[in-house]
Amino acid sequence: SAHYTPVTPSNLCKPRRLYISFSDVGWENWIIAPQGYMANYCLGECPFPLTAELNSTNHAILQTMVHSLDPEGTPQPCCVPVRLSPISILYYDNNDNVVLRHYEDMVVDECGC
Amino acid sequence: LSLQESLLLKSLGLSTRPSPKTPVPVPSVLWRIFQKRKTLPSTNKDLADGSRVEEFNVPGNIIRVFTDQGHFIHNGQPQRLLCLQKRLYFNLSVLEESERLTMAQLEIKFSQNSYHASSQGQVFELRLYQTFQMSLRGMSSHEHGRELLVEQSFAQLHKSLLFNLSGVAKGWRTQSRNLGLILEISVSGGDDAAAPRTGRLQSLCTSIDSFVDTSLLVVTLSPQQCKASRRRR
C-alpha cells in the first residue's frame, strides 16, 4: 500500500527567482546592457500523484509511482527547466568594438518534473 | 580569473574577460535592436528566431560594429576636385573561426543633414577602392594596388550613406588579405570642368567637413549559440 504524505504547495517544483547582477561579478566595465537579469532556477518536489501543472513527462509519472512504493530505492523525479527564453547582451570587446550578442536559453520561464 | 568566471565566459562564447580601453558611444542601431528585443514578452521571445536578425533579414546571432582604424591621407596641395581621401581599416580578426559572416554594411556618417547654402545643390562623387597586395616587388606608389569597388555621385543631404560590403568583408577574415579600403570624396566637376582655384575648391568642400567617421556593421552566425531543436512537451 502506497503511503501518501500531503505536500504543502509552496515546495512543489516551480521557478524560483534568481537575479544575476553583472556588477557583482565585476563585469560592469565591459557589459553595456543589461546590468543584470532575472535568470531564475527550478526547485521543488515532484510528489505522487503528479498534477498537470507540474509539466511532467510520462516517465516522471512512472517514477513518482515507483518512489511512492519504494522511497528508499527510487528517488523522486528531478525538477528541471522546461521552457527557457533568450537574452541579448550589449558589450565592448577587446578592440573597443560594440557587440550585440543573442544567447539562447538564459531565462527559466517554466519548470517541470 | 576564477574557474567559475572563465567557465561562464566560455559559455558566453568569450575566451577572456574583455577590457575595453576607449569605449565608443553605443551605435544607435544596436541600441534600438537591443531595446526592442528586451521589451519582447517572454512568450514572443521563445518563438522569435534567435538565429536571424530580422532588422536586416539575414541569419545571425552576433552583430558587431567595428570602429574604423584607418587614417586620413594628406597629399599636400588639394588634388583636382578632391575634398577628402581616407584609408579605412576594420580589424575582423576578432571573429571566431566558427562564425559565418552573413552581412557587412559600411556606414559613412556626417555630423548633420547638411543643407549648406554654399553647397546647395552641389553634387559630390564618392569612390571606394579596395587595396590589395601593395608592394610585392617594391612598387613605391600604392595607386596600383587598388581596385574600384563603388563609384557614385550624391548630393550631401543625408546624415549617413550605407554600402553593402558583405563580399569584400568575407575576404578580410584572412588578416593578410585585409588591407582596408580607400575612400575618396570629390566635387563632381564632370570631365570638362577645369580644376577650380584652391580657395574655391575649399569652399565647395566645406560641407564635406561635416564628415564624422565610418564604421562597419557585421552580422555573423555562431552555430554554438543556435537553439538546439528541443522537442516540445
Short mmCIF file of C-alpha atoms in Angstrom, two decimals:
data_model
loop_
_atom_site.label_atom_id
_atom_site.label_comp_id
_atom_site.label_asym_id
_atom_site.label_seq_id
_atom_site.Cartn_x
_atom_site.Cartn_y
_atom_site.Cartn_z
CA SER A 1 0.00 0.00 0.00
CA ALA A 2 1.35 3.39 -1.01
CA HIS A 3 1.83 5.86 1.81
CA TYR A 4 0.81 9.35 0.88
CA THR A 5 2.17 12.46 2.55
CA PRO A 6 0.42 15.63 1.54
CA VAL A 7 2.92 18.30 0.29
CA THR A 8 2.41 21.99 1.04
CA PRO A 9 2.00 23.64 -2.42
CA SER A 10 4.82 26.07 -1.85
CA ASN A 11 7.50 23.46 -2.25
CA LEU A 12 6.22 21.99 -5.44
CA CYS A 13 8.52 22.09 -8.45
CA LYS A 14 8.44 25.63 -9.90
CA PRO A 15 10.70 28.55 -10.94
CA ARG A 16 12.41 30.41 -8.13
CA ARG A 17 13.62 33.97 -8.50
CA LEU A 18 17.32 34.41 -9.14
CA TYR A 19 18.69 37.77 -10.24
CA ILE A 20 22.15 37.75 -11.86
CA SER A 21 23.94 41.05 -11.38
CA PHE A 22 26.86 41.55 -13.77
CA SER A 23 28.41 44.16 -11.49
CA ASP A 24 28.51 41.57 -8.71
CA VAL A 25 30.93 39.57 -10.88
CA GLY A 26 32.90 42.68 -11.81
CA TRP A 27 31.73 42.82 -15.42
CA GLU A 28 30.25 46.29 -15.37
CA ASN A 29 33.10 47.91 -17.32
CA TRP A 30 32.66 45.79 -20.43
CA ILE A 31 28.96 44.91 -20.37
CA ILE A 32 26.96 47.90 -21.58
CA ALA A 33 23.49 46.42 -21.01
CA PRO A 34 21.68 44.86 -19.26
CA GLN A 35 23.26 45.44 -15.85
CA GLY A 36 21.73 42.15 -14.79
CA TYR A 37 18.74 39.98 -15.46
CA MET A 38 16.30 37.51 -13.85
CA ALA A 39 17.69 34.07 -14.71
CA ASN A 40 15.59 32.10 -12.13
CA TYR A 41 16.10 28.40 -11.36
CA CYS A 42 13.97 25.33 -10.70
CA LEU A 43 13.43 23.90 -7.27
CA GLY A 44 10.71 21.84 -5.58
CA GLU A 45 9.19 18.43 -5.16
CA CYS A 46 7.66 16.14 -7.70
CA PRO A 47 5.31 14.24 -5.42
CA PHE A 48 2.93 11.40 -6.25
CA PRO A 49 0.48 11.89 -7.89
CA LEU A 50 1.97 14.40 -10.34
CA THR A 51 -0.57 17.07 -11.16
CA ALA A 52 -0.98 18.55 -14.62
CA GLU A 53 0.65 21.87 -13.80
CA LEU A 54 3.87 20.06 -12.96
CA ASN A 55 4.59 19.66 -16.66
CA SER A 56 5.65 16.09 -16.16
CA THR A 57 6.85 13.52 -18.66
CA ASN A 58 5.25 10.09 -18.71
CA HIS A 59 8.44 8.72 -17.27
CA ALA A 60 8.24 11.15 -14.36
CA ILE A 61 4.73 9.91 -13.61
CA LEU A 62 6.06 6.36 -13.60
CA GLN A 63 9.00 7.30 -11.37
CA THR A 64 6.86 9.08 -8.78
CA MET A 65 4.69 6.00 -8.59
CA VAL A 66 7.67 3.75 -8.02
CA HIS A 67 9.07 6.26 -5.50
CA SER A 68 5.82 6.19 -3.58
CA LEU A 69 6.10 2.40 -3.39
CA ASP A 70 9.83 2.28 -2.67
CA PRO A 71 11.01 5.68 -1.41
CA GLU A 72 14.42 4.39 -0.41
CA GLY A 73 15.13 2.66 -3.66
CA THR A 74 13.93 5.15 -6.25
CA PRO A 75 14.22 8.93 -5.85
CA GLN A 76 11.60 11.44 -6.91
CA PRO A 77 11.92 12.82 -10.46
CA CYS A 78 14.01 15.97 -10.86
CA CYS A 79 12.58 19.45 -11.09
CA VAL A 80 14.11 20.95 -14.25
CA PRO A 81 13.57 23.86 -16.69
CA VAL A 82 11.12 23.00 -19.45
CA ARG A 83 10.74 26.41 -21.05
CA LEU A 84 13.54 28.91 -21.34
CA SER A 85 13.89 32.20 -23.16
CA PRO A 86 16.87 34.04 -24.58
CA ILE A 87 18.54 37.32 -23.70
CA SER A 88 20.71 39.71 -25.68
CA ILE A 89 23.81 41.29 -24.21
CA LEU A 90 25.43 44.51 -25.47
CA TYR A 91 29.14 44.72 -24.67
CA TYR A 92 32.56 46.04 -25.69
CA ASP A 93 35.08 43.54 -26.98
CA ASN A 94 38.84 43.79 -26.58
CA ASN A 95 39.10 46.06 -29.63
CA ASP A 96 36.50 48.53 -28.30
CA ASN A 97 34.01 47.33 -30.90
CA VAL A 98 30.39 47.26 -29.72
CA VAL A 99 28.85 43.79 -29.90
CA LEU A 100 25.19 42.77 -29.59
CA ARG A 101 25.02 39.05 -28.95
CA HIS A 102 21.99 36.79 -28.64
CA TYR A 103 22.09 33.96 -26.13
CA GLU A 104 19.51 31.17 -26.16
CA ASP A 105 18.07 29.51 -23.04
CA MET A 106 19.24 32.04 -20.48
CA VAL A 107 15.99 32.59 -18.51
CA VAL A 108 13.95 29.84 -16.84
CA ASP A 109 10.28 30.53 -17.58
CA GLU A 110 8.78 27.17 -16.62
CA CYS A 111 9.83 24.12 -14.62
CA GLY A 112 8.66 20.52 -14.86
CA CYS A 113 9.29 17.08 -13.49
CA LEU B 1 40.08 34.67 -13.50
CA SER B 2 38.36 32.33 -11.13
CA LEU B 3 37.44 28.97 -12.61
CA GLN B 4 33.76 29.83 -12.35
CA GLU B 5 34.23 33.09 -14.22
CA SER B 6 36.24 31.55 -17.02
CA LEU B 7 33.64 28.79 -17.43
CA LEU B 8 30.85 31.35 -17.51
CA LEU B 9 32.71 33.47 -20.07
CA LYS B 10 33.31 30.36 -22.16
CA SER B 11 29.59 29.58 -22.11
CA LEU B 12 29.05 33.11 -23.42
CA GLY B 13 31.45 32.40 -26.28
CA LEU B 14 34.24 34.53 -24.85
CA SER B 15 37.74 33.24 -24.17
CA THR B 16 38.72 36.06 -21.85
CA ARG B 17 37.08 38.92 -20.00
CA PRO B 18 37.06 41.88 -22.44
CA SER B 19 38.86 45.01 -21.25
CA PRO B 20 37.83 47.97 -23.39
CA LYS B 21 40.37 50.82 -23.49
CA THR B 22 38.48 53.74 -25.03
CA PRO B 23 34.80 52.77 -25.14
CA VAL B 24 32.98 54.48 -28.00
CA PRO B 25 29.36 55.61 -27.91
CA VAL B 26 26.93 52.76 -28.50
CA PRO B 27 25.74 52.85 -32.12
CA SER B 28 22.05 53.78 -32.16
CA VAL B 29 21.19 50.89 -34.49
CA LEU B 30 22.45 48.36 -31.91
CA TRP B 31 20.75 50.14 -29.04
CA ARG B 32 17.43 50.11 -30.90
CA ILE B 33 17.68 46.38 -31.66
CA PHE B 34 18.69 45.63 -28.06
CA GLN B 35 15.79 47.63 -26.61
CA LYS B 36 13.32 46.02 -29.00
CA ARG B 37 14.39 42.52 -28.01
CA LYS B 38 14.41 43.39 -24.33
CA THR B 39 10.82 44.56 -24.42
CA LEU B 40 9.56 41.44 -26.22
CA PRO B 41 7.19 39.43 -23.97
CA SER B 42 8.85 36.17 -22.89
CA THR B 43 6.35 34.09 -24.89
CA ASN B 44 7.32 36.01 -28.05
CA LYS B 45 10.99 35.62 -27.17
CA ASP B 46 10.51 31.89 -27.14
CA LEU B 47 9.01 31.98 -30.61
CA ALA B 48 11.42 34.52 -32.11
CA ASP B 49 14.18 33.00 -34.27
CA GLY B 50 17.31 33.81 -32.29
CA SER B 51 19.43 32.83 -35.26
CA ARG B 52 18.14 35.56 -37.52
CA VAL B 53 18.46 39.34 -37.39
CA GLU B 54 15.05 40.40 -38.63
CA GLU B 55 16.09 44.07 -38.85
CA PHE B 56 18.46 43.12 -41.70
CA ASN B 57 16.66 39.92 -42.72
CA VAL B 58 19.81 37.83 -42.59
CA PRO B 59 20.84 34.81 -40.47
CA GLY B 60 22.83 35.86 -37.43
CA ASN B 61 23.04 35.97 -33.64
CA ILE B 62 26.00 38.34 -33.23
CA ILE B 63 26.07 41.91 -34.51
CA ARG B 64 29.30 43.88 -34.21
CA VAL B 65 30.02 47.47 -35.12
CA PHE B 66 33.71 47.86 -35.93
CA THR B 67 35.37 51.22 -35.46
CA ASP B 68 37.50 52.45 -38.35
CA GLN B 69 41.22 52.21 -37.53
CA GLY B 70 42.30 53.96 -40.72
CA HIS B 71 43.68 57.49 -41.20
CA PHE B 72 43.31 60.49 -43.48
CA ILE B 73 45.65 60.67 -46.45
CA HIS B 74 47.10 64.16 -46.93
CA ASN B 75 48.73 64.88 -50.27
CA GLY B 76 49.89 68.42 -49.58
CA GLN B 77 48.03 70.68 -52.03
CA PRO B 78 44.40 69.54 -52.62
CA GLN B 79 44.25 67.46 -55.76
CA ARG B 80 41.90 68.18 -58.61
CA LEU B 81 38.41 68.44 -57.12
CA LEU B 82 39.38 66.12 -54.21
CA CYS B 83 37.82 67.06 -50.88
CA LEU B 84 38.64 64.02 -48.80
CA GLN B 85 40.85 60.95 -49.05
CA LYS B 86 40.90 58.46 -46.23
CA ARG B 87 42.16 54.96 -45.62
CA LEU B 88 39.56 52.74 -43.92
CA TYR B 89 40.59 49.69 -41.94
CA PHE B 90 38.38 47.32 -39.93
CA ASN B 91 40.08 44.57 -37.95
CA LEU B 92 37.85 41.49 -38.34
CA SER B 93 40.31 39.15 -36.65
CA VAL B 94 38.05 39.10 -33.56
CA LEU B 95 35.57 36.90 -35.46
CA GLU B 96 35.71 33.30 -34.26
CA GLU B 97 36.51 30.73 -36.94
CA SER B 98 33.15 29.01 -36.43
CA GLU B 99 31.21 32.21 -37.08
CA ARG B 100 29.63 32.59 -40.54
CA LEU B 101 29.63 36.17 -41.83
CA THR B 102 26.22 36.93 -43.33
CA MET B 103 26.29 40.70 -43.79
CA ALA B 104 28.71 43.64 -43.69
CA GLN B 105 27.45 47.21 -44.08
CA LEU B 106 29.71 50.25 -44.27
CA GLU B 107 28.27 53.49 -42.90
CA ILE B 108 29.78 56.88 -43.78
CA LYS B 109 28.48 59.44 -41.29
CA PHE B 110 28.23 63.20 -41.49
CA SER B 111 27.62 65.29 -38.42
CA GLN B 112 24.30 66.64 -39.62
CA ASN B 113 21.90 66.69 -42.50
CA SER B 114 23.72 69.31 -44.39
CA TYR B 115 21.85 71.88 -46.44
CA HIS B 116 24.78 74.25 -46.70
CA ALA B 117 23.79 77.30 -48.70
CA SER B 118 27.27 77.35 -50.18
CA SER B 119 26.97 73.82 -51.41
CA GLN B 120 23.23 73.93 -52.17
CA GLY B 121 22.76 71.54 -55.00
CA GLN B 122 26.46 70.75 -55.02
CA VAL B 123 26.99 67.25 -56.18
CA PHE B 124 29.88 65.17 -54.92
CA GLU B 125 31.39 61.97 -56.13
CA LEU B 126 32.29 59.14 -53.84
CA ARG B 127 34.70 56.35 -54.69
CA LEU B 128 35.63 53.34 -52.61
CA TYR B 129 38.72 51.35 -53.57
CA GLN B 130 39.79 48.03 -52.17
CA THR B 131 43.54 47.91 -51.69
CA PHE B 132 45.45 44.70 -52.21
CA GLN B 133 48.99 43.48 -52.15
CA MET B 134 50.67 46.80 -52.05
CA SER B 135 54.30 46.24 -52.81
CA LEU B 136 55.12 42.75 -53.80
CA ARG B 137 58.05 43.80 -55.97
CA GLY B 138 58.91 47.12 -54.38
CA MET B 139 56.19 49.18 -56.11
CA SER B 140 56.53 52.54 -54.49
CA SER B 141 53.18 54.02 -55.44
CA HIS B 142 50.21 52.31 -53.87
CA GLU B 143 47.94 53.67 -56.59
CA HIS B 144 48.40 50.47 -58.49
CA GLY B 145 47.36 48.31 -55.65
CA ARG B 146 43.72 49.26 -55.62
CA GLU B 147 40.51 48.21 -57.27
CA LEU B 148 37.42 50.39 -57.61
CA LEU B 149 34.51 48.93 -55.63
CA VAL B 150 31.96 51.74 -55.58
CA GLU B 151 31.61 54.96 -57.55
CA GLN B 152 28.53 57.10 -57.12
CA SER B 153 27.57 60.71 -57.02
CA PHE B 154 25.48 62.17 -54.24
CA ALA B 155 24.17 65.48 -53.06
CA GLN B 156 25.05 65.68 -49.42
CA LEU B 157 21.61 65.78 -47.91
CA HIS B 158 21.60 62.78 -45.61
CA LYS B 159 23.34 62.08 -42.33
CA SER B 160 24.86 58.83 -43.48
CA LEU B 161 25.48 56.73 -46.56
CA LEU B 162 25.31 52.91 -46.42
CA PHE B 163 27.17 50.42 -48.61
CA ASN B 164 26.87 46.64 -48.66
CA LEU B 165 30.38 45.20 -48.40
CA SER B 166 29.48 41.61 -47.49
CA GLY B 167 31.53 40.10 -50.28
CA VAL B 168 34.62 42.17 -49.58
CA ALA B 169 34.41 41.65 -45.81
CA LYS B 170 34.39 37.88 -46.20
CA GLY B 171 37.81 38.18 -47.76
CA TRP B 172 39.02 40.24 -44.79
CA ARG B 173 38.71 37.26 -42.49
CA THR B 174 42.15 36.34 -43.68
CA GLN B 175 44.14 39.06 -41.94
CA SER B 176 46.91 39.14 -44.57
CA ARG B 177 44.29 39.94 -47.24
CA ASN B 178 42.76 42.74 -45.21
CA LEU B 179 44.50 45.90 -46.43
CA GLY B 180 41.43 48.04 -45.97
CA LEU B 181 39.77 50.49 -48.34
CA ILE B 182 40.44 53.97 -49.63
CA LEU B 183 37.57 56.43 -49.53
CA GLU B 184 37.63 59.46 -51.81
CA ILE B 185 35.04 62.23 -51.91
CA SER B 186 35.47 64.91 -54.53
CA VAL B 187 33.49 67.73 -56.03
CA SER B 188 31.63 66.46 -59.03
CA GLY B 189 33.00 68.59 -61.74
CA GLY B 190 32.46 66.38 -64.74
CA ASP B 191 35.19 65.76 -67.26
CA ASP B 192 35.32 69.14 -68.88
CA ALA B 193 35.31 71.20 -65.69
CA ALA B 194 38.60 72.94 -65.10
CA ALA B 195 40.04 72.48 -61.62
CA PRO B 196 38.66 75.37 -59.51
CA ARG B 197 41.09 77.65 -57.76
CA THR B 198 42.25 76.28 -54.41
CA GLY B 199 40.12 78.79 -52.47
CA ARG B 200 37.02 77.98 -54.48
CA LEU B 201 37.68 74.25 -54.06
CA GLN B 202 37.96 74.63 -50.33
CA SER B 203 34.65 76.43 -50.14
CA LEU B 204 32.99 73.75 -52.24
CA CYS B 205 34.43 71.12 -49.91
CA THR B 206 33.10 72.89 -46.81
CA SER B 207 30.10 70.67 -46.33
CA ILE B 208 32.30 67.62 -46.59
CA ASP B 209 33.96 68.93 -43.45
CA SER B 210 30.89 67.63 -41.66
CA PHE B 211 32.25 64.16 -42.37
CA VAL B 212 32.41 62.41 -38.96
CA ASP B 213 33.61 58.87 -39.39
CA THR B 214 32.96 55.46 -40.87
CA SER B 215 32.02 52.21 -39.19
CA LEU B 216 31.36 48.67 -40.37
CA LEU B 217 28.36 46.72 -39.08
CA VAL B 218 28.96 42.97 -39.39
CA VAL B 219 26.38 40.21 -38.72
CA THR B 220 27.63 36.69 -38.06
CA LEU B 221 26.01 33.40 -37.11
CA SER B 222 27.67 31.40 -34.36
CA PRO B 223 26.35 27.82 -34.56
CA GLN B 224 27.11 27.16 -30.87
CA GLN B 225 24.56 29.73 -29.84
CA CYS B 226 21.83 28.44 -32.11
CA LYS B 227 18.98 26.85 -30.22
CA ALA B 228 19.22 23.06 -30.31
CA SER B 229 15.88 21.95 -31.64
CA ARG B 230 14.31 20.71 -28.47
CA ARG B 231 11.18 18.65 -28.73
CA ARG B 232 8.29 20.45 -27.16
CA ARG B 233 6.40 18.52 -24.48
#
